[in-house]
GROMACS .gro file of C-alpha atoms in nm:
model
  327
    1MET     CA    1  -0.270   1.564  -0.103
    2THR     CA    2  -0.205   1.326  -0.390
    3GLN     CA    3  -0.089   1.305  -0.748
    4PRO     CA    4  -0.375   1.376  -0.993
    5SER     CA    5  -0.276   1.071  -1.200
    6ARG     CA    6  -0.382   0.827  -0.929
    7ASN     CA    7  -0.711   0.642  -0.957
    8ALA     CA    8  -0.919   0.723  -0.650
    9SER     CA    9  -1.154   0.427  -0.707
   10LEU     CA   10  -0.868   0.178  -0.702
   11ASP     CA   11  -0.718   0.346  -0.399
   12ALA     CA   12  -1.055   0.310  -0.225
   13LEU     CA   13  -1.041  -0.058  -0.317
   14ARG     CA   14  -0.700  -0.082  -0.153
   15VAL     CA   15  -0.840   0.074   0.165
   16LEU     CA   16  -1.136  -0.167   0.166
   17SER     CA   17  -0.899  -0.461   0.113
   18LEU     CA   18  -0.683  -0.348   0.404
   19PHE     CA   19  -0.998  -0.340   0.618
   20GLY     CA   20  -1.075  -0.692   0.496
   21ILE     CA   21  -0.730  -0.817   0.592
   22VAL     CA   22  -0.750  -0.668   0.941
   23THR     CA   23  -1.099  -0.814   0.978
   24LEU     CA   24  -1.006  -1.166   0.872
   25HIS     CA   25  -0.707  -1.171   1.106
   26VAL     CA   26  -0.930  -1.076   1.397
   27ALA     CA   27  -1.204  -1.317   1.290
   28GLY     CA   28  -0.950  -1.592   1.223
   29GLY     CA   29  -0.847  -1.570   1.585
   30GLY     CA   30  -1.209  -1.630   1.685
   31PHE     CA   31  -1.488  -1.395   1.779
   32ALA     CA   32  -1.491  -1.462   2.151
   33ASP     CA   33  -1.848  -1.345   2.181
   34ASN     CA   34  -1.999  -1.497   1.865
   35LYS     CA   35  -1.812  -1.770   1.675
   36PRO     CA   36  -2.078  -1.827   1.404
   37LEU     CA   37  -2.066  -1.456   1.324
   38GLY     CA   38  -1.688  -1.477   1.324
   39PHE     CA   39  -1.704  -1.753   1.064
   40VAL     CA   40  -1.923  -1.544   0.831
   41VAL     CA   41  -1.711  -1.231   0.879
   42ASP     CA   42  -1.396  -1.433   0.810
   43GLU     CA   43  -1.541  -1.576   0.490
   44LEU     CA   44  -1.669  -1.240   0.365
   45SER     CA   45  -1.324  -1.084   0.414
   46ARG     CA   46  -1.144  -1.330   0.187
   47PHE     CA   47  -1.165  -1.108  -0.122
   48ALA     CA   48  -0.893  -0.885   0.024
   49VAL     CA   49  -0.568  -1.067  -0.054
   50PRO     CA   50  -0.677  -1.165  -0.408
   51VAL     CA   51  -0.759  -0.800  -0.473
   52PHE     CA   52  -0.413  -0.691  -0.360
   53PHE     CA   53  -0.261  -0.935  -0.609
   54LEU     CA   54  -0.495  -0.804  -0.879
   55MET     CA   55  -0.404  -0.444  -0.812
   56SER     CA   56  -0.032  -0.523  -0.812
   57ALA     CA   57  -0.047  -0.663  -1.166
   58TYR     CA   58  -0.299  -0.405  -1.288
   59PHE     CA   59  -0.019  -0.150  -1.325
   60TRP     CA   60   0.245  -0.371  -1.484
   61LYS     CA   61   0.400  -0.250  -1.808
   62ASP     CA   62   0.374  -0.477  -2.111
   63ALA     CA   63   0.751  -0.460  -2.161
   64ASP     CA   64   0.808  -0.599  -1.812
   65LEU     CA   65   0.550  -0.871  -1.858
   66VAL     CA   66   0.777  -1.057  -2.102
   67ALA     CA   67   1.093  -0.997  -1.895
   68PRO     CA   68   1.061  -1.233  -1.594
   69LEU     CA   69   1.385  -1.142  -1.419
   70ARG     CA   70   1.332  -0.769  -1.465
   71LEU     CA   71   0.972  -0.781  -1.340
   72ALA     CA   72   1.052  -1.005  -1.043
   73GLY     CA   73   1.351  -0.784  -0.962
   74LYS     CA   74   1.141  -0.469  -0.965
   75VAL     CA   75   0.878  -0.626  -0.742
   76ALA     CA   76   1.138  -0.767  -0.504
   77LEU     CA   77   1.316  -0.434  -0.475
   78ARG     CA   78   0.987  -0.269  -0.384
   79VAL     CA   79   0.859  -0.518  -0.124
   80MET     CA   80   1.134  -0.744   0.011
   81PRO     CA   81   1.324  -0.483   0.218
   82ALA     CA   82   0.999  -0.419   0.408
   83PHE     CA   83   0.952  -0.797   0.440
   84ALA     CA   84   1.297  -0.827   0.599
   85VAL     CA   85   1.241  -0.537   0.841
   86ILE     CA   86   0.902  -0.651   0.969
   87LEU     CA   87   1.010  -1.015   0.988
   88ALA     CA   88   1.319  -0.922   1.191
   89LEU     CA   89   1.109  -0.697   1.416
   90THR     CA   90   0.852  -0.972   1.476
   91ILE     CA   91   1.115  -1.232   1.560
   92GLY     CA   92   1.300  -0.984   1.782
   93LEU     CA   93   0.985  -0.905   1.980
   94ARG     CA   94   0.914  -1.276   2.028
   95LEU     CA   95   1.265  -1.329   2.165
   96LEU     CA   96   1.237  -1.027   2.396
   97GLU     CA   97   0.914  -1.175   2.534
   98GLY     CA   98   1.095  -1.500   2.608
   99GLY     CA   99   0.933  -1.694   2.326
  100ARG     CA  100   1.073  -1.907   2.047
  101PRO     CA  101   1.184  -1.745   1.720
  102GLY     CA  102   0.914  -1.928   1.525
  103PHE     CA  103   1.139  -2.115   1.282
  104GLU     CA  104   1.408  -2.382   1.286
  105PRO     CA  105   1.765  -2.252   1.235
  106THR     CA  106   1.828  -2.497   0.951
  107PRO     CA  107   1.849  -2.442   0.573
  108GLY     CA  108   1.500  -2.588   0.536
  109GLY     CA  109   1.369  -2.379   0.823
  110LEU     CA  110   1.515  -2.060   0.677
  111LEU     CA  111   1.370  -2.139   0.336
  112LEU     CA  112   1.028  -2.198   0.491
  113LEU     CA  113   1.067  -1.870   0.679
  114LEU     CA  114   1.126  -1.682   0.354
  115TRP     CA  115   0.846  -1.874   0.183
  116SER     CA  116   0.577  -1.827   0.449
  117GLY     CA  117   0.682  -1.537   0.670
  118GLY     CA  118   0.714  -1.765   0.973
  119PRO     CA  119   0.585  -1.591   1.287
  120ALA     CA  120   0.495  -1.286   1.078
  121PHE     CA  121   0.257  -1.508   0.881
  122HIS     CA  122   0.083  -1.222   0.703
  123LEU     CA  123   0.408  -1.148   0.517
  124TRP     CA  124   0.364  -1.458   0.297
  125PHE     CA  125   0.199  -1.224   0.047
  126LEU     CA  126   0.527  -1.047  -0.034
  127PRO     CA  127   0.746  -1.342  -0.144
  128ALA     CA  128   0.434  -1.484  -0.312
  129LEU     CA  129   0.404  -1.161  -0.510
  130VAL     CA  130   0.767  -1.183  -0.623
  131LEU     CA  131   0.748  -1.551  -0.719
  132GLY     CA  132   0.405  -1.512  -0.880
  133SER     CA  133   0.534  -1.222  -1.088
  134ALA     CA  134   0.821  -1.435  -1.215
  135VAL     CA  135   0.589  -1.728  -1.289
  136VAL     CA  136   0.340  -1.517  -1.486
  137ALA     CA  137   0.604  -1.327  -1.684
  138THR     CA  138   0.783  -1.652  -1.768
  139LEU     CA  139   0.461  -1.815  -1.888
  140VAL     CA  140   0.362  -1.511  -2.095
  141LYS     CA  141   0.705  -1.494  -2.255
  142PHE     CA  142   0.727  -1.860  -2.355
  143THR     CA  143   0.363  -1.967  -2.399
  144GLY     CA  144   0.159  -1.650  -2.463
  145LEU     CA  145  -0.125  -1.502  -2.265
  146ARG     CA  146  -0.390  -1.762  -2.351
  147TRP     CA  147  -0.181  -2.054  -2.234
  148THR     CA  148  -0.078  -1.851  -1.929
  149ILE     CA  149  -0.445  -1.816  -1.834
  150ALA     CA  150  -0.501  -2.190  -1.874
  151ILE     CA  151  -0.187  -2.290  -1.681
  152THR     CA  152  -0.247  -2.051  -1.392
  153LEU     CA  153  -0.606  -2.172  -1.367
  154ALA     CA  154  -0.476  -2.527  -1.345
  155LEU     CA  155  -0.227  -2.425  -1.075
  156TYR     CA  156  -0.507  -2.259  -0.882
  157LEU     CA  157  -0.721  -2.572  -0.907
  158ILE     CA  158  -0.433  -2.785  -0.778
  159GLY     CA  159  -0.385  -2.545  -0.488
  160THR     CA  160  -0.754  -2.562  -0.404
  161LEU     CA  161  -0.754  -2.943  -0.408
  162ILE     CA  162  -0.452  -2.977  -0.179
  163GLY     CA  163  -0.565  -2.682   0.033
  164ALA     CA  164  -0.928  -2.613   0.109
  165TYR     CA  165  -1.058  -2.944  -0.029
  166SER     CA  166  -0.784  -3.169   0.108
  167LYS     CA  167  -0.979  -3.272   0.417
  168PRO     CA  168  -1.314  -3.359   0.251
  169LEU     CA  169  -1.135  -3.532  -0.038
  170PHE     CA  170  -0.839  -3.699   0.130
  171GLY     CA  171  -0.936  -3.702   0.497
  172HIS     CA  172  -0.656  -3.477   0.618
  173GLY     CA  173  -0.541  -3.118   0.590
  174ASN     CA  174  -0.208  -2.984   0.469
  175PRO     CA  175   0.010  -2.698   0.597
  176PHE     CA  176  -0.111  -2.366   0.458
  177TRP     CA  177   0.221  -2.291   0.290
  178MET     CA  178   0.168  -2.580   0.048
  179ASP     CA  179  -0.109  -2.400  -0.140
  180ARG     CA  180  -0.108  -2.037  -0.021
  181ASN     CA  181   0.196  -1.912  -0.206
  182GLY     CA  182   0.330  -1.756  -0.523
  183LEU     CA  183   0.320  -2.076  -0.724
  184LEU     CA  184  -0.038  -2.199  -0.685
  185PHE     CA  185  -0.234  -1.908  -0.541
  186ALA     CA  186  -0.090  -1.582  -0.673
  187PRO     CA  187  -0.047  -1.634  -1.052
  188ILE     CA  188  -0.414  -1.648  -1.153
  189PHE     CA  189  -0.493  -1.325  -0.968
  190LEU     CA  190  -0.192  -1.153  -1.122
  191VAL     CA  191  -0.305  -1.264  -1.467
  192ALA     CA  192  -0.654  -1.137  -1.385
  193GLY     CA  193  -0.504  -0.798  -1.299
  194VAL     CA  194  -0.332  -0.785  -1.637
  195LEU     CA  195  -0.656  -0.876  -1.817
  196LEU     CA  196  -0.861  -0.621  -1.626
  197ARG     CA  197  -0.612  -0.349  -1.719
  198ARG     CA  198  -0.619  -0.441  -2.087
  199HIS     CA  199  -0.998  -0.461  -2.102
  200ARG     CA  200  -1.082  -0.181  -1.858
  201HIS     CA  201  -1.260   0.023  -2.123
  202GLY     CA  202  -1.483  -0.271  -2.211
  203LEU     CA  203  -1.590  -0.297  -1.847
  204ALA     CA  204  -1.764   0.039  -1.883
  205CYS     CA  205  -2.057  -0.134  -2.051
  206LEU     CA  206  -2.126  -0.356  -1.750
  207PRO     CA  207  -2.419  -0.226  -1.543
  208ILE     CA  208  -2.321  -0.160  -1.183
  209PRO     CA  209  -2.633  -0.332  -1.039
  210ALA     CA  210  -2.536  -0.652  -1.223
  211ILE     CA  211  -2.182  -0.634  -1.082
  212ILE     CA  212  -2.322  -0.587  -0.730
  213VAL     CA  213  -2.541  -0.894  -0.780
  214ALA     CA  214  -2.229  -1.088  -0.884
  215VAL     CA  215  -2.042  -0.969  -0.573
  216VAL     CA  216  -2.328  -1.078  -0.346
  217ALA     CA  217  -2.367  -1.412  -0.525
  218PHE     CA  218  -1.997  -1.500  -0.504
  219ALA     CA  219  -1.984  -1.384  -0.141
  220ALA     CA  220  -2.274  -1.616  -0.055
  221LEU     CA  221  -2.111  -1.899  -0.248
  222HIS     CA  222  -1.785  -1.840  -0.063
  223VAL     CA  223  -1.961  -1.866   0.273
  224ALA     CA  224  -2.140  -2.184   0.165
  225GLU     CA  225  -1.823  -2.338   0.028
  226GLY     CA  226  -1.636  -2.246   0.343
  227TYR     CA  227  -1.903  -2.417   0.553
  228PHE     CA  228  -1.847  -2.733   0.350
  229VAL     CA  229  -1.467  -2.741   0.359
  230VAL     CA  230  -1.405  -2.589   0.702
  231GLY     CA  231  -1.201  -2.805   0.936
  232ARG     CA  232  -0.849  -2.700   0.853
  233TYR     CA  233  -0.917  -2.369   1.023
  234ALA     CA  234  -1.089  -2.284   1.346
  235LEU     CA  235  -1.335  -2.065   1.162
  236GLY     CA  236  -1.331  -1.959   0.797
  237HIS     CA  237  -1.116  -2.110   0.523
  238ASP     CA  238  -0.843  -1.941   0.327
  239TYR     CA  239  -0.953  -1.968  -0.033
  240SER     CA  240  -1.130  -2.209  -0.266
  241LEU     CA  241  -1.300  -2.222  -0.605
  242SER     CA  242  -1.540  -1.932  -0.545
  243THR     CA  243  -1.262  -1.705  -0.417
  244LEU     CA  244  -1.155  -1.633  -0.773
  245GLY     CA  245  -1.498  -1.506  -0.875
  246TYR     CA  246  -1.538  -1.319  -0.548
  247GLY     CA  247  -1.213  -1.126  -0.581
  248LEU     CA  248  -1.275  -1.053  -0.949
  249ALA     CA  249  -1.629  -0.925  -0.890
  250VAL     CA  250  -1.516  -0.689  -0.613
  251ALA     CA  251  -1.229  -0.556  -0.826
  252ILE     CA  252  -1.452  -0.503  -1.130
  253LEU     CA  253  -1.703  -0.313  -0.917
  254PHE     CA  254  -1.440  -0.060  -0.810
  255ILE     CA  255  -1.291  -0.035  -1.158
  256ARG     CA  256  -1.640   0.040  -1.285
  257ILE     CA  257  -1.738   0.309  -1.034
  258GLU     CA  258  -1.579   0.654  -1.040
  259LEU     CA  259  -1.455   0.813  -0.721
  260HIS     CA  260  -1.267   1.142  -0.724
  261SER     CA  261  -1.195   1.248  -0.367
  262PRO     CA  262  -0.819   1.287  -0.311
  263ILE     CA  263  -0.857   1.146   0.039
  264TRP     CA  264  -0.888   0.797  -0.110
  265SER     CA  265  -0.555   0.828  -0.283
  266THR     CA  266  -0.392   0.966   0.032
  267LEU     CA  267  -0.519   0.663   0.224
  268GLY     CA  268  -0.454   0.423  -0.063
  269GLN     CA  269  -0.086   0.508  -0.076
  270ALA     CA  270  -0.059   0.424   0.295
  271THR     CA  271  -0.218   0.079   0.276
  272PHE     CA  272   0.113  -0.102   0.219
  273GLY     CA  273   0.264   0.040   0.535
  274ALA     CA  274  -0.055  -0.032   0.728
  275TYR     CA  275  -0.057  -0.390   0.602
  276LEU     CA  276   0.299  -0.438   0.725
  277ILE     CA  277   0.231  -0.326   1.082
  278HIS     CA  278  -0.132  -0.422   1.141
  279LEU     CA  279  -0.056  -0.754   1.315
  280LEU     CA  280   0.179  -0.577   1.556
  281VAL     CA  281  -0.098  -0.326   1.627
  282LEU     CA  282  -0.352  -0.606   1.684
  283LYS     CA  283  -0.110  -0.782   1.915
  284LEU     CA  284  -0.069  -0.463   2.119
  285LEU     CA  285  -0.446  -0.415   2.138
  286ALA     CA  286  -0.512  -0.775   2.240
  287GLY     CA  287  -0.218  -0.823   2.472
  288SER     CA  288  -0.108  -0.502   2.637
  289LEU     CA  289  -0.451  -0.336   2.633
  290GLY     CA  290  -0.656  -0.652   2.690
  291LEU     CA  291  -0.907  -0.588   2.412
  292GLY     CA  292  -0.889  -0.934   2.259
  293ARG     CA  293  -1.244  -1.025   2.357
  294TYR     CA  294  -1.393  -0.722   2.185
  295SER     CA  295  -1.370  -0.833   1.824
  296TRP     CA  296  -1.541  -0.540   1.650
  297LEU     CA  297  -1.345  -0.291   1.857
  298MET     CA  298  -1.024  -0.476   1.765
  299ILE     CA  299  -1.114  -0.451   1.397
  300ILE     CA  300  -1.199  -0.082   1.407
  301LEU     CA  301  -0.901   0.019   1.618
  302GLY     CA  302  -0.659  -0.212   1.438
  303PHE     CA  303  -0.759  -0.074   1.099
  304THR     CA  304  -0.771   0.292   1.207
  305ILE     CA  305  -0.447   0.292   1.404
  306SER     CA  306  -0.252   0.098   1.141
  307LEU     CA  307  -0.368   0.322   0.858
  308GLY     CA  308  -0.323   0.638   1.067
  309LEU     CA  309   0.035   0.546   1.156
  310ALA     CA  310   0.113   0.470   0.792
  311VAL     CA  311  -0.034   0.803   0.675
  312ALA     CA  312   0.166   0.987   0.942
  313TRP     CA  313   0.483   0.803   0.837
  314ARG     CA  314   0.437   0.900   0.474
  315ALA     CA  315   0.358   1.261   0.567
  316GLY     CA  316   0.667   1.276   0.786
  317ARG     CA  317   0.889   1.142   0.511
  318ALA     CA  318   0.743   1.389   0.262
  319SER     CA  319   0.800   1.680   0.502
  320LEU     CA  320   1.157   1.572   0.565
  321ALA     CA  321   1.222   1.547   0.191
  322ARG     CA  322   1.085   1.900   0.138
  323TYR     CA  323   1.300   2.032   0.423
  324ARG     CA  324   1.614   1.876   0.279
  325ALA     CA  325   1.531   2.009  -0.067
  326ALA     CA  326   1.479   2.358   0.071
  327ALA     CA  327   1.800   2.342   0.271
   0.00000   0.00000   0.00000
């Protein structure tokens, strides 16, 4: 079912993070039946994207970490073709439905499309991953790891001030693409992934109950902070100061525990494909099937169908490869 070298605990973390992403996209659209609950669910799901950044950098090689172009090129080759396919599919479906393409056909509009994902807004993670990888590797190469930690923390603080805290501090919000990107948001989580990998053996001394307490504490802080800064979003906010601790605590918990079932690795390998298509699945459930008012059902079905389709796709490709090899 899976390669024995894979880490089942980290694959389980990928599956949980996928569930978090599906959940926050349903909750971000509003729980039609219970908006206060939707706010809390949205806030509690915000560990997911940081964890995906963490896990991406967790497996970087040290040689690549000081080669910015090589690292960014490897990451881009792995994720940007999928970005292009899903973006084109999303825009094509909008046009077939008689809607607008979701971006201005100008150089600035095209750049913003590549920066943010445009109508396929969840795809912002992929160019952010490429840019963040280049930023981190460049900083490590020319300043060293300690200065990289300090600089990426500063970038994260700037992003928080112009993002989540812009309205309480300055009286107005800013477009999400100004702070949720590979320059201000991604680098600190990528650095954290590198650090967790290097110090993974030292994490073994941390008691699991203490880590769980940290997860609960940061989750509560994230909800409280979201209640304070909310206003830019209909319900929960994207990220803020406590998001860093929240994502780290969740990642450390799964690094610390030991899972061995191969099913986690089978599912974990399919999370990327499920992430790519989950918004299309949610749109089908809400639009064509009319399930938009049933938030929990949308979450369960959106997660299950997206992951199931991705597992089937991978199994089909593997079977085809075996058939061609045998022929």
